[in-house]
PDB file of C-alpha atoms in Angstrom:
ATOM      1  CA  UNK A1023      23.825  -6.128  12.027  1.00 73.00           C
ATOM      2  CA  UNK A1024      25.159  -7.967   8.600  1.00 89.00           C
ATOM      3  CA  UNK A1025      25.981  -6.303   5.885  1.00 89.00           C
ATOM      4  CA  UNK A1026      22.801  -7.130   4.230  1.00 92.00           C
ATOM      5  CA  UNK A1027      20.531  -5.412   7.156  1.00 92.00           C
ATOM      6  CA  UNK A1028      22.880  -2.233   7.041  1.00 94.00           C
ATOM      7  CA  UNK A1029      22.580  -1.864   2.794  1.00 93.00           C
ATOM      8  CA  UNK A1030      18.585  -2.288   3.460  1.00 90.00           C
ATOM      9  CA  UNK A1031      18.443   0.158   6.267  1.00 90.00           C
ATOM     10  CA  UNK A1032      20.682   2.484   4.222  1.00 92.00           C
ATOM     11  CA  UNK A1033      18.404   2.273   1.150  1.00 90.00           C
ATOM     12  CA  UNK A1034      15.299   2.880   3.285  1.00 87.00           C
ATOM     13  CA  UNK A1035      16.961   5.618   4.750  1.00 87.00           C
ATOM     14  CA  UNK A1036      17.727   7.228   1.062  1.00 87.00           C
ATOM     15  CA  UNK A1037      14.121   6.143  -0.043  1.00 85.00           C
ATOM     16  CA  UNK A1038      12.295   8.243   2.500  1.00 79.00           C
ATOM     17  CA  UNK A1039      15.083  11.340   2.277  1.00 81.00           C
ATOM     18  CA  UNK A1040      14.782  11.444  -1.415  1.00 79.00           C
ATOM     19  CA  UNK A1041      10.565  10.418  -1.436  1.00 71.00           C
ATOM     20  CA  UNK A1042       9.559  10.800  -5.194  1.00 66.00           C
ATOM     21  CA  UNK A1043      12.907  11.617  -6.222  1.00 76.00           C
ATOM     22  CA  UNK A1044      13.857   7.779  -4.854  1.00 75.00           C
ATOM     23  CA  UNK A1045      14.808   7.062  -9.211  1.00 78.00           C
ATOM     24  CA  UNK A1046      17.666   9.304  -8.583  1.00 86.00           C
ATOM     25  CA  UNK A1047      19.195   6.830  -6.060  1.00 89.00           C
ATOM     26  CA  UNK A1048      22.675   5.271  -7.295  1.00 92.00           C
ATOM     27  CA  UNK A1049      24.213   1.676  -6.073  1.00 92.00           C
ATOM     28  CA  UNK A1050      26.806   4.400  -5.487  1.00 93.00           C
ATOM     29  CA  UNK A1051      25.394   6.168  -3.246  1.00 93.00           C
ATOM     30  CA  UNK A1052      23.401   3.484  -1.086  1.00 92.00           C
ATOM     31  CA  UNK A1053      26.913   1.593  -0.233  1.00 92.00           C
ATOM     32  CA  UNK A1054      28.311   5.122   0.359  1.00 93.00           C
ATOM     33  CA  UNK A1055      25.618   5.564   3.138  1.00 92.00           C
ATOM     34  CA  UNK A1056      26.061   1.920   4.307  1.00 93.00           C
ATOM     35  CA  UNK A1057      29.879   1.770   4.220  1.00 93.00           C
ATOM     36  CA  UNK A1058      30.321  -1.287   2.691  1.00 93.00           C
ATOM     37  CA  UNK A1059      31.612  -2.402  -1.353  1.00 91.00           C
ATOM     38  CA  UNK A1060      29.946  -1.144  -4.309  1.00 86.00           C
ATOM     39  CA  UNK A1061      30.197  -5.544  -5.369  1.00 90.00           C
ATOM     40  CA  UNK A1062      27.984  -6.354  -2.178  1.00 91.00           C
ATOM     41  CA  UNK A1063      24.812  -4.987  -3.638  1.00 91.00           C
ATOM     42  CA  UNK A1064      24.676  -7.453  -6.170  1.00 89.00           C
ATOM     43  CA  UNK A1065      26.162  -9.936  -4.351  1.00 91.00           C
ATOM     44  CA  UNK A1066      22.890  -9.591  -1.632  1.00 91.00           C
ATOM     45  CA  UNK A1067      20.175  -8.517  -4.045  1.00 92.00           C
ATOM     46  CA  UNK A1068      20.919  -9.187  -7.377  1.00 91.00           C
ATOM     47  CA  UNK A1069      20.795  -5.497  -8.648  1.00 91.00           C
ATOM     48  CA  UNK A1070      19.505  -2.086  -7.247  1.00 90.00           C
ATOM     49  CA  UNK A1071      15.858  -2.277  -8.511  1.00 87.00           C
ATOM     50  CA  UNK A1072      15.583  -5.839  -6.366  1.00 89.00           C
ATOM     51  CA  UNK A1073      16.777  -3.921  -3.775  1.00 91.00           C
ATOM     52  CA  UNK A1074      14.598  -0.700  -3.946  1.00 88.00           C
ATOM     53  CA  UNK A1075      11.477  -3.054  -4.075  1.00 84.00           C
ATOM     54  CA  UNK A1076      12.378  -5.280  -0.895  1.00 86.00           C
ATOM     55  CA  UNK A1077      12.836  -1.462   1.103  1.00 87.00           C
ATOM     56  CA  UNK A1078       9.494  -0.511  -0.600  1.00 81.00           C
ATOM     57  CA  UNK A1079       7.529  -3.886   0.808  1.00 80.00           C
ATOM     58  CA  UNK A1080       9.525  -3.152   4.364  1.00 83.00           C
ATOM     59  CA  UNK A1081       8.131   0.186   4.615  1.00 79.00           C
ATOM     60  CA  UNK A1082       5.050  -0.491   3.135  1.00 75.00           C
ATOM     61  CA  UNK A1083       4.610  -3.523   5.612  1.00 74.00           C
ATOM     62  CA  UNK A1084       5.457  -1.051   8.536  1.00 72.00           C
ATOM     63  CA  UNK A1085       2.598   1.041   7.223  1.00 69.00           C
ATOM     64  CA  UNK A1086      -0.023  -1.876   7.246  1.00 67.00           C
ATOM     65  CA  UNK A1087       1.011  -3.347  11.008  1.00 67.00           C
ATOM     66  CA  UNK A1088       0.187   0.183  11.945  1.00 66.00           C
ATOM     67  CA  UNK A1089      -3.445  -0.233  10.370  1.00 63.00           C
ATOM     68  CA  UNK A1090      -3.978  -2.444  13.272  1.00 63.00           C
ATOM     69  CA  UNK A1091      -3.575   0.639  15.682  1.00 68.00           C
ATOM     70  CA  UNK A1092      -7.018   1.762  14.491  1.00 68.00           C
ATOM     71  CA  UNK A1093      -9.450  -0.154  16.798  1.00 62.00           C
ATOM     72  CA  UNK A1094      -7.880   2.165  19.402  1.00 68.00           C
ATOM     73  CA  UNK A1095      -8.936   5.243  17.174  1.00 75.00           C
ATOM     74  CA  UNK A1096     -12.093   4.648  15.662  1.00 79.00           C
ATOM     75  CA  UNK A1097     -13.543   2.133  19.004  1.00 78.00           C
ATOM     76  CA  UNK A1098     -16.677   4.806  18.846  1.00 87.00           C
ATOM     77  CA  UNK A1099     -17.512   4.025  14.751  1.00 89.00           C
ATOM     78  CA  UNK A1100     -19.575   1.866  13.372  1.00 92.00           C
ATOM     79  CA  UNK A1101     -18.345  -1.415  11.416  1.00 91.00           C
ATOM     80  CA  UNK A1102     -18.291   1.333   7.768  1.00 94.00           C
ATOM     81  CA  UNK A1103     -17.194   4.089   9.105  1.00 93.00           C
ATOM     82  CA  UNK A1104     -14.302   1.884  10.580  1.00 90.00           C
ATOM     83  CA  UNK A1105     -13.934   0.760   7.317  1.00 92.00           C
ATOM     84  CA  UNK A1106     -14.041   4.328   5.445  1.00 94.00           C
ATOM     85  CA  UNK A1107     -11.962   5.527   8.180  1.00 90.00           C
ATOM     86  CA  UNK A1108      -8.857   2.430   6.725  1.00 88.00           C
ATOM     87  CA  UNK A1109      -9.739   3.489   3.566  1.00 91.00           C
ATOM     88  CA  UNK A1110      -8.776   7.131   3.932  1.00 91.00           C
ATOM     89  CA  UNK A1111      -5.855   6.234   5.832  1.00 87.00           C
ATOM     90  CA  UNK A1112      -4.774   3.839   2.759  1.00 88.00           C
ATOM     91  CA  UNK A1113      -5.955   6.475   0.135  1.00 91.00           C
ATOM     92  CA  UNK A1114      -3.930   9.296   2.254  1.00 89.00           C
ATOM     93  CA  UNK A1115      -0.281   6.922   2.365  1.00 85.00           C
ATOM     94  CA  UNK A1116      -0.732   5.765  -0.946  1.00 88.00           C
ATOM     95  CA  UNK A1117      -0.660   9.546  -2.736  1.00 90.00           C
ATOM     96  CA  UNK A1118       1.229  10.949   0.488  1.00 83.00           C
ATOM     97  CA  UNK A1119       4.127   8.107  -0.305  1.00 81.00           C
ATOM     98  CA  UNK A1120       3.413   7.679  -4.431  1.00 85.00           C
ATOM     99  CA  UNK A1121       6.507   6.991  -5.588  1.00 81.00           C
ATOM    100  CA  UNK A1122       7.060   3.404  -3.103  1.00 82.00           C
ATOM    101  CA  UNK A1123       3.221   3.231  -3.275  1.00 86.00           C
ATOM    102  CA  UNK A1124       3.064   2.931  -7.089  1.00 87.00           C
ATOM    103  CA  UNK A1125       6.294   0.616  -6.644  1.00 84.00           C
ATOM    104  CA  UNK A1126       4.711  -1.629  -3.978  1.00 86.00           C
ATOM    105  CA  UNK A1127       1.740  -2.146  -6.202  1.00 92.00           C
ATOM    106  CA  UNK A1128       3.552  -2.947  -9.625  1.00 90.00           C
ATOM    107  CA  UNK A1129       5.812  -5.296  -7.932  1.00 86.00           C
ATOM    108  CA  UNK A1130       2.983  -7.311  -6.094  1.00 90.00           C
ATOM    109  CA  UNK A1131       1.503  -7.495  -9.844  1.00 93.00           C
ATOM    110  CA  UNK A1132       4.361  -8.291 -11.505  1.00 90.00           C
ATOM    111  CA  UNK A1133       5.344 -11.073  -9.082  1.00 88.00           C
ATOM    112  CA  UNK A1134       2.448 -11.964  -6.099  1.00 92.00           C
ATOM    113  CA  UNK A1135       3.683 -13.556  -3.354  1.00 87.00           C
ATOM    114  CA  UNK A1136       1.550 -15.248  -0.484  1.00 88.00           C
ATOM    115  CA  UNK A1137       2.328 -12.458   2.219  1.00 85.00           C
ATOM    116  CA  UNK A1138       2.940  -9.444  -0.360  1.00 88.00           C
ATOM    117  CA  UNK A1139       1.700  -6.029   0.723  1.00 87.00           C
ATOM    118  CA  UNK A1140      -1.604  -6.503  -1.375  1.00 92.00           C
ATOM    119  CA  UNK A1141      -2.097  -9.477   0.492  1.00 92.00           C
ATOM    120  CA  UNK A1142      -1.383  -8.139   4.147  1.00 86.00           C
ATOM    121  CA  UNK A1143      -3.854  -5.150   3.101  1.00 89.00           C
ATOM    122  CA  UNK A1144      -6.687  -7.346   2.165  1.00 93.00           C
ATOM    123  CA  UNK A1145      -6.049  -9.232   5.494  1.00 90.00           C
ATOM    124  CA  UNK A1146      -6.339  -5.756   7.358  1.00 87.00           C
ATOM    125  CA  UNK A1147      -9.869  -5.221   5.555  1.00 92.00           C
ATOM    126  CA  UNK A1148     -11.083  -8.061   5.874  1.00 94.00           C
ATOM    127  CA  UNK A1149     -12.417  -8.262   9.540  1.00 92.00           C
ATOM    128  CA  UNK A1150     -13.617  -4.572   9.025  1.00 91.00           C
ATOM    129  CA  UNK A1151     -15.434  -5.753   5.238  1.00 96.00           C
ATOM    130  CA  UNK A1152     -17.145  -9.013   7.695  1.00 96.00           C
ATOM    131  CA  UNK A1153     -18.421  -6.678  10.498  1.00 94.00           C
ATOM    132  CA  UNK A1154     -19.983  -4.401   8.021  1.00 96.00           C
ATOM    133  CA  UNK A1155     -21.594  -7.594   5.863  1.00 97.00           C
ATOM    134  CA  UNK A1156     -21.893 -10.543   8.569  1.00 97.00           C
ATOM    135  CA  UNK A1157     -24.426 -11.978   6.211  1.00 97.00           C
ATOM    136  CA  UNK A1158     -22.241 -12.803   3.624  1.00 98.00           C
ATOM    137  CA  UNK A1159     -20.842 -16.290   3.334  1.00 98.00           C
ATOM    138  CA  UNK A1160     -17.105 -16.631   3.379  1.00 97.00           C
ATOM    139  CA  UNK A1161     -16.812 -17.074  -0.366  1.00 98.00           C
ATOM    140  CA  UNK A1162     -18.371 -13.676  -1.147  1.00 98.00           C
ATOM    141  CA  UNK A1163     -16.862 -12.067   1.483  1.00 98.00           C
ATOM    142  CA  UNK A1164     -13.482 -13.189   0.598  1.00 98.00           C
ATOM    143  CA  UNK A1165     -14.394 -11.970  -3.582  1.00 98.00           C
ATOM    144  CA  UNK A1166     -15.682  -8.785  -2.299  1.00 98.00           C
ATOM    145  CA  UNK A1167     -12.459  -7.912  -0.160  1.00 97.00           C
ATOM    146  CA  UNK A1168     -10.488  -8.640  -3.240  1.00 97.00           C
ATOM    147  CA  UNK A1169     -12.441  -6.199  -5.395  1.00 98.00           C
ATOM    148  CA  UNK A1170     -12.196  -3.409  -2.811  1.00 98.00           C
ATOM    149  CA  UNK A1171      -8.346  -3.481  -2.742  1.00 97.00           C
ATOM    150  CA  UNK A1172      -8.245  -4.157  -6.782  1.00 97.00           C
ATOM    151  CA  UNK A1173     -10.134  -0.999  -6.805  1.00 97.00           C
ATOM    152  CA  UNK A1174      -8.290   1.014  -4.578  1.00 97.00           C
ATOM    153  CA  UNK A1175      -4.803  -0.095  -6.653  1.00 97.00           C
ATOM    154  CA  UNK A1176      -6.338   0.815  -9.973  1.00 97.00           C
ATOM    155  CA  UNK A1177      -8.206   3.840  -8.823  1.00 97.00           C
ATOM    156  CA  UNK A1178      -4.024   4.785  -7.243  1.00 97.00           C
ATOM    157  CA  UNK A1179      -2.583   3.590 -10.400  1.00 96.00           C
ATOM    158  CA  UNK A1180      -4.855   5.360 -13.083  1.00 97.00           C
ATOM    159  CA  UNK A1181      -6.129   8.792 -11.066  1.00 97.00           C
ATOM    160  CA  UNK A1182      -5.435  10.578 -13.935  1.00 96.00           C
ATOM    161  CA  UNK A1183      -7.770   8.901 -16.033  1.00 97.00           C
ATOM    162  CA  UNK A1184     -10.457   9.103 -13.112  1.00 97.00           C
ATOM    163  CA  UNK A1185      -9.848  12.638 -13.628  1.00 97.00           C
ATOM    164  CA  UNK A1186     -10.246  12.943 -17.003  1.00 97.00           C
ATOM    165  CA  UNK A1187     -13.381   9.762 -17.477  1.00 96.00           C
ATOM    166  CA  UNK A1188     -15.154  11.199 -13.887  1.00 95.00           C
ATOM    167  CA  UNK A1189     -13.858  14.711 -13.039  1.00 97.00           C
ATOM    168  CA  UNK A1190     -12.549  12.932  -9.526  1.00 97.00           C
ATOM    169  CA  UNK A1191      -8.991  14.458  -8.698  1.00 98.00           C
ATOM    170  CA  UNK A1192      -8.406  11.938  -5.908  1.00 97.00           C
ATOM    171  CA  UNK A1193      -5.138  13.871  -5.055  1.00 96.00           C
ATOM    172  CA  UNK A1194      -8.052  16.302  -3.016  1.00 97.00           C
ATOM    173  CA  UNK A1195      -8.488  14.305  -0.147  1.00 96.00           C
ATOM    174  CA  UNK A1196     -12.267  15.211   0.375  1.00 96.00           C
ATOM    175  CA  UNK A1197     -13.006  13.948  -3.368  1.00 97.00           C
ATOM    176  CA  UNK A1198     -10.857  10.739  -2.543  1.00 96.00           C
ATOM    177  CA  UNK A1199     -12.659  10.091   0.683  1.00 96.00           C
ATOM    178  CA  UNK A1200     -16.044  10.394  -0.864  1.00 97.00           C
ATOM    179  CA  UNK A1201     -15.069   8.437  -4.340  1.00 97.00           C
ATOM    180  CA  UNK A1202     -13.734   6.031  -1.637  1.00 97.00           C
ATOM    181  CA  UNK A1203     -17.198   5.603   0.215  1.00 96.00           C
ATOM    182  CA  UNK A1204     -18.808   5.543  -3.025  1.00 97.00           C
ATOM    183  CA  UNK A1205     -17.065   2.643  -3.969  1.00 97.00           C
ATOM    184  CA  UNK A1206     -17.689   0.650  -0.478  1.00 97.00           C
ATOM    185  CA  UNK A1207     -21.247   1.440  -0.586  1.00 97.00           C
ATOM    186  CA  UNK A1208     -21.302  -0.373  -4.195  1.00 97.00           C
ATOM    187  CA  UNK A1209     -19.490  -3.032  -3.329  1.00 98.00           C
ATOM    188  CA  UNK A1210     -21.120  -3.859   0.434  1.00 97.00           C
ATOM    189  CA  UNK A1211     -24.219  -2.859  -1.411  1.00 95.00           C
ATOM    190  CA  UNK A1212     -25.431  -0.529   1.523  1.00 90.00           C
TER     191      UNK A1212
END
């Protein structure tokens, strides 16, 4: 492994031992952990933050192959409840993980890139978002996908206000799950 590989694996392995503490992470202490020169950080990524965000979109992408392991789990549900079923396992990482959630996010705002983590989601939902509306053409299909997973981001990103506008605390998984079903129902229009 390069030097490169062992300063992201290092990082990853600080991100998930420090979780929403992951600010408190030093260039410091991620070569200490990978054995290599404080210079080689830069050097490879630029700066730390560069860094933190390319271990946030490798764990992150880790989490959305493993959305694929739900047709074994869910082989029994219906084309929406396979759907609500993603959705509360998205919901569930996203609040379980906020710190690299809310980083993932921001950075696939701030600077989309054709296979970003937004983008890999909406590719996960979109067979599921099909099965449940096979009557929709592929242009409103497509649109629709891309409002569910703008939705879910901002509904992540601005909870609090949810709170506050709707008296939805979607840190309660059972309110999140139903908010969640609320929302497909609007947008499949079931």
């Amino acid at each position: 492994m390069d030097n490169r590989e062992i300063i992201i694996q290092a990082t990853i392995d600080l991100i998930n031992e420090k979780g929403e503490q992951m600010d408190s992470i030093t260039v410091r202490e991620i070569c200490k952990k990978a054995n290599v020169g404080l210079g080689l950080v830069n050097y490879h990524f630029g700066n730390k933050d560069k860094l933190i965000e390319l271990c946030v979109e490798r764990i992150v992408n880790g989490i959305i192959d493993n959305f694929r392991t739900i047709r074994e789990k869910t082989e029994r549900l219906n084309a929406f409840e396979k759907l609500a079923y993603l959705g509360d396992m998205t919901f569930t990482f996203l609040f379980e993980h906020y710190a690299v959630s809310k980083i993932s996010i921001l950075s696939d705002m701030r600077m989309p890139k054709e296979n970003d983590n937004t983008h890999r989601t909406y590719l996960a939902y979109l067979p599921l978002m099909s099965a449940c509306r096979p009557d929709w053409d592929e242009k409103t299909l497509k649109r629709k996908t891309f409002y569910l997973i703008s939705v879910m981001q901002q509904s992540f990103l601005r909870y609090k206000v949810i709170m506050q506008l709707y008296g939805i605390d979607l840190t309660v998984p059972e309110e999140r799950k139903a908010f969640h079903e609320t929302v497909l129902h609007d947008i499949l229009e079931v």
